[in-house]
Short mmCIF file of C-alpha atoms and ligand atoms in Angstrom, two decimals:
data_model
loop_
_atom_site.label_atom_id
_atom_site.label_comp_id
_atom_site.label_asym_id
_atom_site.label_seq_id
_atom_site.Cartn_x
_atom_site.Cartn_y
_atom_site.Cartn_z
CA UNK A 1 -10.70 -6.43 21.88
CA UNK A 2 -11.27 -3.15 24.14
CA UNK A 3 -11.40 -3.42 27.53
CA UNK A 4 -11.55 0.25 29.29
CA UNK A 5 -12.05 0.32 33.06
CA UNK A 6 -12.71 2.68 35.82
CA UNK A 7 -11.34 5.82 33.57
CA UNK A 8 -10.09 9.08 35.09
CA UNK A 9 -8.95 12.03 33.11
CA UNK A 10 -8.91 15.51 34.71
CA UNK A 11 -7.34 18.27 33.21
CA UNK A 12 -5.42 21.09 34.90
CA UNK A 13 -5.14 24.76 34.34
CA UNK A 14 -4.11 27.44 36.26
CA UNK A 15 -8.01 29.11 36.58
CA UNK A 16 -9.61 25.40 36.88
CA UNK A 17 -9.80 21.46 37.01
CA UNK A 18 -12.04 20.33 34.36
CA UNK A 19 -12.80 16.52 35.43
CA UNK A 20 -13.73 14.59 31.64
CA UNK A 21 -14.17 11.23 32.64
CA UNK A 22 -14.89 10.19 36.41
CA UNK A 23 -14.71 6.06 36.16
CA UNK A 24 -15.45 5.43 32.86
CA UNK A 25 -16.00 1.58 31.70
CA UNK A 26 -15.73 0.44 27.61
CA UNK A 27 -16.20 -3.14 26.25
CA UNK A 28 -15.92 -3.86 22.76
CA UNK A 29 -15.87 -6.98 21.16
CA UNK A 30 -14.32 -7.57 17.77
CA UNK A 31 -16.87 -7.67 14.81
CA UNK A 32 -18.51 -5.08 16.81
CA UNK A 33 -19.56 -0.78 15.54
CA UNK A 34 -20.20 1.20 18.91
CA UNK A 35 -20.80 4.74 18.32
CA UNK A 36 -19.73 6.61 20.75
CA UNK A 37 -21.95 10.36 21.32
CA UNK A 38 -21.86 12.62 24.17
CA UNK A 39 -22.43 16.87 24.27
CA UNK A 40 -19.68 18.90 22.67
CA UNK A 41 -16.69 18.84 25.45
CA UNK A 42 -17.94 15.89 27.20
CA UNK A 43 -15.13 14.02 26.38
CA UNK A 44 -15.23 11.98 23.85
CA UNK A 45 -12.35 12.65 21.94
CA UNK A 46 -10.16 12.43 25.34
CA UNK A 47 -11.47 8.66 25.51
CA UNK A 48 -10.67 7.95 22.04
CA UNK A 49 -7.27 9.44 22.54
CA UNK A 50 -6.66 7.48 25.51
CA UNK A 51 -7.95 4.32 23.94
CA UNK A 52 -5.39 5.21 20.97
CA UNK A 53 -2.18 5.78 23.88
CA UNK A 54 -2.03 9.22 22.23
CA UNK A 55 -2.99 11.51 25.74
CA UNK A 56 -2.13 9.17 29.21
CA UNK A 57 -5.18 8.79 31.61
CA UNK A 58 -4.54 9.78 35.38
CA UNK A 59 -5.84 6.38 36.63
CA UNK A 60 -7.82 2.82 35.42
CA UNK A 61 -7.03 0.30 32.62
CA UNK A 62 -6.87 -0.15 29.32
CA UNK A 63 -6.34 -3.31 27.49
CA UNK A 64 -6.35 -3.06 23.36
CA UNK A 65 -5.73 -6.25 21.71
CA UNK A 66 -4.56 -8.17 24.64
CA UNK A 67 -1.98 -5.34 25.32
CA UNK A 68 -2.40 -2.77 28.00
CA UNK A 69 -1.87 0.88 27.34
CA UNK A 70 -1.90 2.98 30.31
CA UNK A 71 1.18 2.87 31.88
CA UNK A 72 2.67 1.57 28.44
CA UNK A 73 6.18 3.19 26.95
CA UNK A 74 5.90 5.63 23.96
CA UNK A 75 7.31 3.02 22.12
CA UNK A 76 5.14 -0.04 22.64
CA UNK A 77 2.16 2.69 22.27
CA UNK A 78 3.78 3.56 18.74
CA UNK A 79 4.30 -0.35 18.34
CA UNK A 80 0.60 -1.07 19.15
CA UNK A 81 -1.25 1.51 16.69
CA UNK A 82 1.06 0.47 14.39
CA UNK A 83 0.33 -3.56 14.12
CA UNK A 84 -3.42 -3.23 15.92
CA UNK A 85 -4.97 0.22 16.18
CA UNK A 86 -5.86 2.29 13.36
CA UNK A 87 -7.16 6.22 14.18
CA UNK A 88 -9.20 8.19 11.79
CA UNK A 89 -9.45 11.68 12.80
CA UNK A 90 -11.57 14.41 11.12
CA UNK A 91 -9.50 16.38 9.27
CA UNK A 92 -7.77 12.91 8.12
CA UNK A 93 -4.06 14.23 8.64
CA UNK A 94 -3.22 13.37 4.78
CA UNK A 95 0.45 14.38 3.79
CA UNK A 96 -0.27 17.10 1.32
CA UNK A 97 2.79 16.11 -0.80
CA UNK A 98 2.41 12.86 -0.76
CA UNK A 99 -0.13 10.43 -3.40
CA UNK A 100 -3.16 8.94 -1.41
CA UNK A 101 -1.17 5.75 -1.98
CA UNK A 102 2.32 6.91 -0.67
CA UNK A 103 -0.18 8.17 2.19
CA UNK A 104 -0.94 3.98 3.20
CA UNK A 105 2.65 3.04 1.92
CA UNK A 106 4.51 5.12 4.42
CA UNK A 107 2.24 3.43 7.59
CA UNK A 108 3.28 0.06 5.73
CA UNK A 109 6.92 1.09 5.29
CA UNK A 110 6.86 1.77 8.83
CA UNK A 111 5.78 -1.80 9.83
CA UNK A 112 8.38 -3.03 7.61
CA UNK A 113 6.57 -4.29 4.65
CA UNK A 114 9.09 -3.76 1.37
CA UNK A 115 8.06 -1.45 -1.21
CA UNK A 116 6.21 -3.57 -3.55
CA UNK A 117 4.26 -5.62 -0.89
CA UNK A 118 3.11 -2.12 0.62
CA UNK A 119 1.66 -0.81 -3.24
CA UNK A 120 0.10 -4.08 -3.10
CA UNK A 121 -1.68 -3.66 0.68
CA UNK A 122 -2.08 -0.48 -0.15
CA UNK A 123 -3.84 -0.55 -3.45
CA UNK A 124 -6.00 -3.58 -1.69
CA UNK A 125 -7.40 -1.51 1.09
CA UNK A 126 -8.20 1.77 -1.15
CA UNK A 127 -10.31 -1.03 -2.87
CA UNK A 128 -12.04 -2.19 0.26
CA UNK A 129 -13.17 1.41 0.59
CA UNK A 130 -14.06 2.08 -3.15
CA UNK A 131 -11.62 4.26 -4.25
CA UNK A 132 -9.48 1.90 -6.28
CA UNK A 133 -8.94 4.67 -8.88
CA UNK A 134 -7.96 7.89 -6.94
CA UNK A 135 -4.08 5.84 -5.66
CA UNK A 136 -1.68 8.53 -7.67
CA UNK A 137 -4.04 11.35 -6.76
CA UNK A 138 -2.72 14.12 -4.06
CA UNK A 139 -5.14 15.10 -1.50
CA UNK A 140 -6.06 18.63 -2.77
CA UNK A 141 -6.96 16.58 -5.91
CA UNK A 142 -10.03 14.57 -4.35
CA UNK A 143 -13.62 15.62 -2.64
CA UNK A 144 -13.68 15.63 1.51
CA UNK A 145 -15.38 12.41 1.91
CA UNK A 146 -13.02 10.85 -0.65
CA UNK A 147 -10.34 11.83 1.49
CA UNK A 148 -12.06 10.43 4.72
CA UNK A 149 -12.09 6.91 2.68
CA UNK A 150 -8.10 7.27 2.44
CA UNK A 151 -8.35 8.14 6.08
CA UNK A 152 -10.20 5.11 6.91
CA UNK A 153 -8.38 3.26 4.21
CA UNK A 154 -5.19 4.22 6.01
CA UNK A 155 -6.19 2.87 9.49
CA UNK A 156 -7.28 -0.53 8.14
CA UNK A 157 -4.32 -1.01 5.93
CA UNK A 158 -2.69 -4.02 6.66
CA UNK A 159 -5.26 -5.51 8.76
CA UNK A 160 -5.90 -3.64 11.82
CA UNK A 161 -7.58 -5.28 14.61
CA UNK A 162 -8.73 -2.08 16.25
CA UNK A 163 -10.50 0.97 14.56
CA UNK A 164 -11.00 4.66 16.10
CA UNK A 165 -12.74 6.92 14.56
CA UNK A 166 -13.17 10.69 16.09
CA UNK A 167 -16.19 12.82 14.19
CA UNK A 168 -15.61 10.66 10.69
CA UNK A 169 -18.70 12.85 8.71
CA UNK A 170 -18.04 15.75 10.61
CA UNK A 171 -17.64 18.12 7.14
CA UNK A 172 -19.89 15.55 5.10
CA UNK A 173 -23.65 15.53 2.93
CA UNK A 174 -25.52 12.83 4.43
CA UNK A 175 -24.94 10.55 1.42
CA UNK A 176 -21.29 10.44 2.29
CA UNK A 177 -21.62 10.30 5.32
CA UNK A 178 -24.06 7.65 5.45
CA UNK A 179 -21.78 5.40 3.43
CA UNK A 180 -18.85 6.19 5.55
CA UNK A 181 -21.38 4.57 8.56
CA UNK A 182 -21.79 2.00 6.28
CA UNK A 183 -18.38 1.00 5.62
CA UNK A 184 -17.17 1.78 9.31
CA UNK A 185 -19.73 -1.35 10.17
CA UNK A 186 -18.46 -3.19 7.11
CA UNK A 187 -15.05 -3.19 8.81
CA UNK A 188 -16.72 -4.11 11.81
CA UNK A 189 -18.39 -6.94 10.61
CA UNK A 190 -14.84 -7.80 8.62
CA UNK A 191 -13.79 -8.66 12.35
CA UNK A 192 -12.43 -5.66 13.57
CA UNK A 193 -13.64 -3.48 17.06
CA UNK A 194 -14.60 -0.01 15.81
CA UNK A 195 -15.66 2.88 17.79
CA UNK A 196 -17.00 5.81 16.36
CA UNK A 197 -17.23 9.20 18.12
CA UNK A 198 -20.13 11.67 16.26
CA UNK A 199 -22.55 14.15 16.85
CA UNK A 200 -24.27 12.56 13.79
CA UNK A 201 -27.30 10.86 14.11
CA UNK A 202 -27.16 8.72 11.75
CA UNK A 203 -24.84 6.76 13.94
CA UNK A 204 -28.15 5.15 15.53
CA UNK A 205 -29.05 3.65 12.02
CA UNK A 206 -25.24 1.46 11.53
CA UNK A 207 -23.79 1.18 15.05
CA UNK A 208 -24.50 -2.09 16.62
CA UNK A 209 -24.72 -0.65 19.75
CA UNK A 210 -24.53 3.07 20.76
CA UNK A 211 -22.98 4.48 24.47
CA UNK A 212 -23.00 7.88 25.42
CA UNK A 213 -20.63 9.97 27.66
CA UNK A 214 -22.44 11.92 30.48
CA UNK A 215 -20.49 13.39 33.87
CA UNK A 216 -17.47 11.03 32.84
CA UNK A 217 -19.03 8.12 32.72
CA UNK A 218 -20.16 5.86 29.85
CA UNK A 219 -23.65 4.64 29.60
N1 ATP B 301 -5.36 19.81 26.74
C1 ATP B 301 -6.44 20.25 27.42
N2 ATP B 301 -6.31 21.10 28.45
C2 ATP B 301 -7.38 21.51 29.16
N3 ATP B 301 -8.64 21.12 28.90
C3 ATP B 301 -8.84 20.28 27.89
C4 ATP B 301 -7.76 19.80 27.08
N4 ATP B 301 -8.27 18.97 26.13
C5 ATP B 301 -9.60 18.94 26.34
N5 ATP B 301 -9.94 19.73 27.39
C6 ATP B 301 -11.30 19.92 27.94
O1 ATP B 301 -11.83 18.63 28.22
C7 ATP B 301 -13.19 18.55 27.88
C8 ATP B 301 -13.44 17.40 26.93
O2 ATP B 301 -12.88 17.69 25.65
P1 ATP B 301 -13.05 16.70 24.41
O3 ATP B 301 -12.32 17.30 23.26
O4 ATP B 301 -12.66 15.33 24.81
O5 ATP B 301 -14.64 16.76 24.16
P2 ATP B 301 -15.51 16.13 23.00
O6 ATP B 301 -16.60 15.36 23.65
O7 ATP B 301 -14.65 15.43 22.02
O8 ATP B 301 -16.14 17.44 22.34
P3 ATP B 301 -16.55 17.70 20.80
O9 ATP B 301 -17.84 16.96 20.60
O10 ATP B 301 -16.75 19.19 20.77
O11 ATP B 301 -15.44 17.23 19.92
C9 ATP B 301 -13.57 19.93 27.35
O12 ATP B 301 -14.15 20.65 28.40
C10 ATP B 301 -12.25 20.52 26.93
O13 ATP B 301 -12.29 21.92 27.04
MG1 MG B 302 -14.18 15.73 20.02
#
C-alpha cells in the first residue's frame, strides 16, 4: 500500500545543507501499524510529509495506493489524500468554528458526498473511534485526546486506505494515549496501512512492526 524507495530530502539555507533522508526505503502493507521513531530532527515528519505529497522529495519513489506521488501535480496529490490518504497531525488542525461533525462533513463534501450521506459517514466514523456523542460539540468544548479521536476520525472518514499519523499522543496521559495506539492498530487491522511517527514508547507495545530513522535512512 506504501512503497517508498531510495529517499532524498536535503534542505537548503543560506548558512547550511541539512541532508534528512540519504536513500531512505518504506514498505507497508495494508492491515499493517509501523511506528515510525527516530531522534528529534531526524526526519521523521519530512518522511511523513513526503509520503502525504504535502513537501516534494529531491529524488526516489513513492507509490501510495497504486499511485505515485513524487513527481505528481498538486492536484492529483490533493485528489489522492482525499479518496486514499488520511493525515493526523498533532495539534489535529480542527476548524475552531466549525462542530466536530461539520469538521468530517467538510472532507466528505469535498469528495462529493451530498449532505445527508456525509452526517451519515460522518456520524459512523466518530463511532468507530468512540465518540459517538461529542458530533455538535466545537473543539474548545472537548478534552485533547478527544480531539485527537476527531483527528483520527477525520482521516478515516469515508474509508481511507492509507493512514499518517505525525506525534498522535504527543500532549496526552498515557491512558489516552495508549488507547489512541490501540485504535491506530484497530484501523490497521480494519485493512488500512498506518504509520505512526512518536517519540512515545508505547509505540513498541501496538505497532506491528517498528523502523527507526538514523543518518536518513530507515532501519
Ligand atoms: N523547511 C525547512 N527548512 C530547513 N530545514 C528544515 C525544514 N524543515 C525541517 N528542517 C530540518 O530537517 C530536519 C528534520 O526535521 P523533521 O521535522 O522532519 O524532524 P523530526 O524527526 O520530525 O523531529 P521531531 O521528532 O522533533 O518532530 C531538522 O534538522 C530540521 O531542522
Ligand atoms: Mg516531527
Amino acid at each position: 500500500m506504501i512503497e517508498a524507495r531510495d529517499l532524498r530530502k536535503a534542505f537548503v539555507t543560506p548558512a547550511e545543507t541539512v541532508t534528512v533522508l540519504a536513500g531512505a526505503d518504506l514498505t507497508v502493507a495494508a492491515g499493517e501499524c509501523v511506528g515510525l521513531t527516530g531522534a528529534s530532527g531526524s526526519g521523521k515528519s519530512t518522511l511523513l510529509n513526503i509520503l502525504a505529497g504535502l513537501e516534494p522529495a529531491d529524488s526516489g519513489t513513492v507509490r501510495m495506493a497504486g499511485r505515485e506521488v513524487v513527481g505528481a501535480e498538486p492536484d492529483e496529490l490533493a485528489e489522492l489524500r482525499l479518496q486514499d490518504v488520511g493525515v493526523v497531525f498533532q495539534d489535529h488542525n480542527l476548524v475552531p468554528d466549525f462542530t466536530v461533525g461539520e469538521n468530517l462533513e467538510v472532507v466528505l463534501r469535498a469528495r462529493g458526498m451530498d449532505g445527508e450521506s456525509a452526517r451519515r459517514h460522518a456520524a459512523h466514523a466518530l463511532g468507530s473511534v468512540g465518540i459517538a456523542e461529542l458530533i455538535d460539540r466545537r473543539p474548545s468544548e472537548i478534552s485533547g485526546g478527544q480531539a485527537q479521536r476527531v483527528g483520527i476520525a477525520r482521516a478515516l472518514a469515508g474509508g481511507k486506505r492509507i493512514v499518517l499519523a505525525d506525534e498522535p499522543t504527543g500532549a496526552l496521559d498515557e491512558a489516552t494515549s495508549r488507547s489512541i495506539f490501540e485504535l491506530l492498530r484497530e484501523v490497521a487491522e480494519a485493512g488500512a496501512a498506518v504509520v505512526v511517527c512518536t517519540h512515545d514508547l508505547l509505540v513498541g507495545e501496538y505497532a506491528h512492526r517498528q523502523v527507526a530513522l538514523r543518518d536518513g535512512v530507515l532501519a
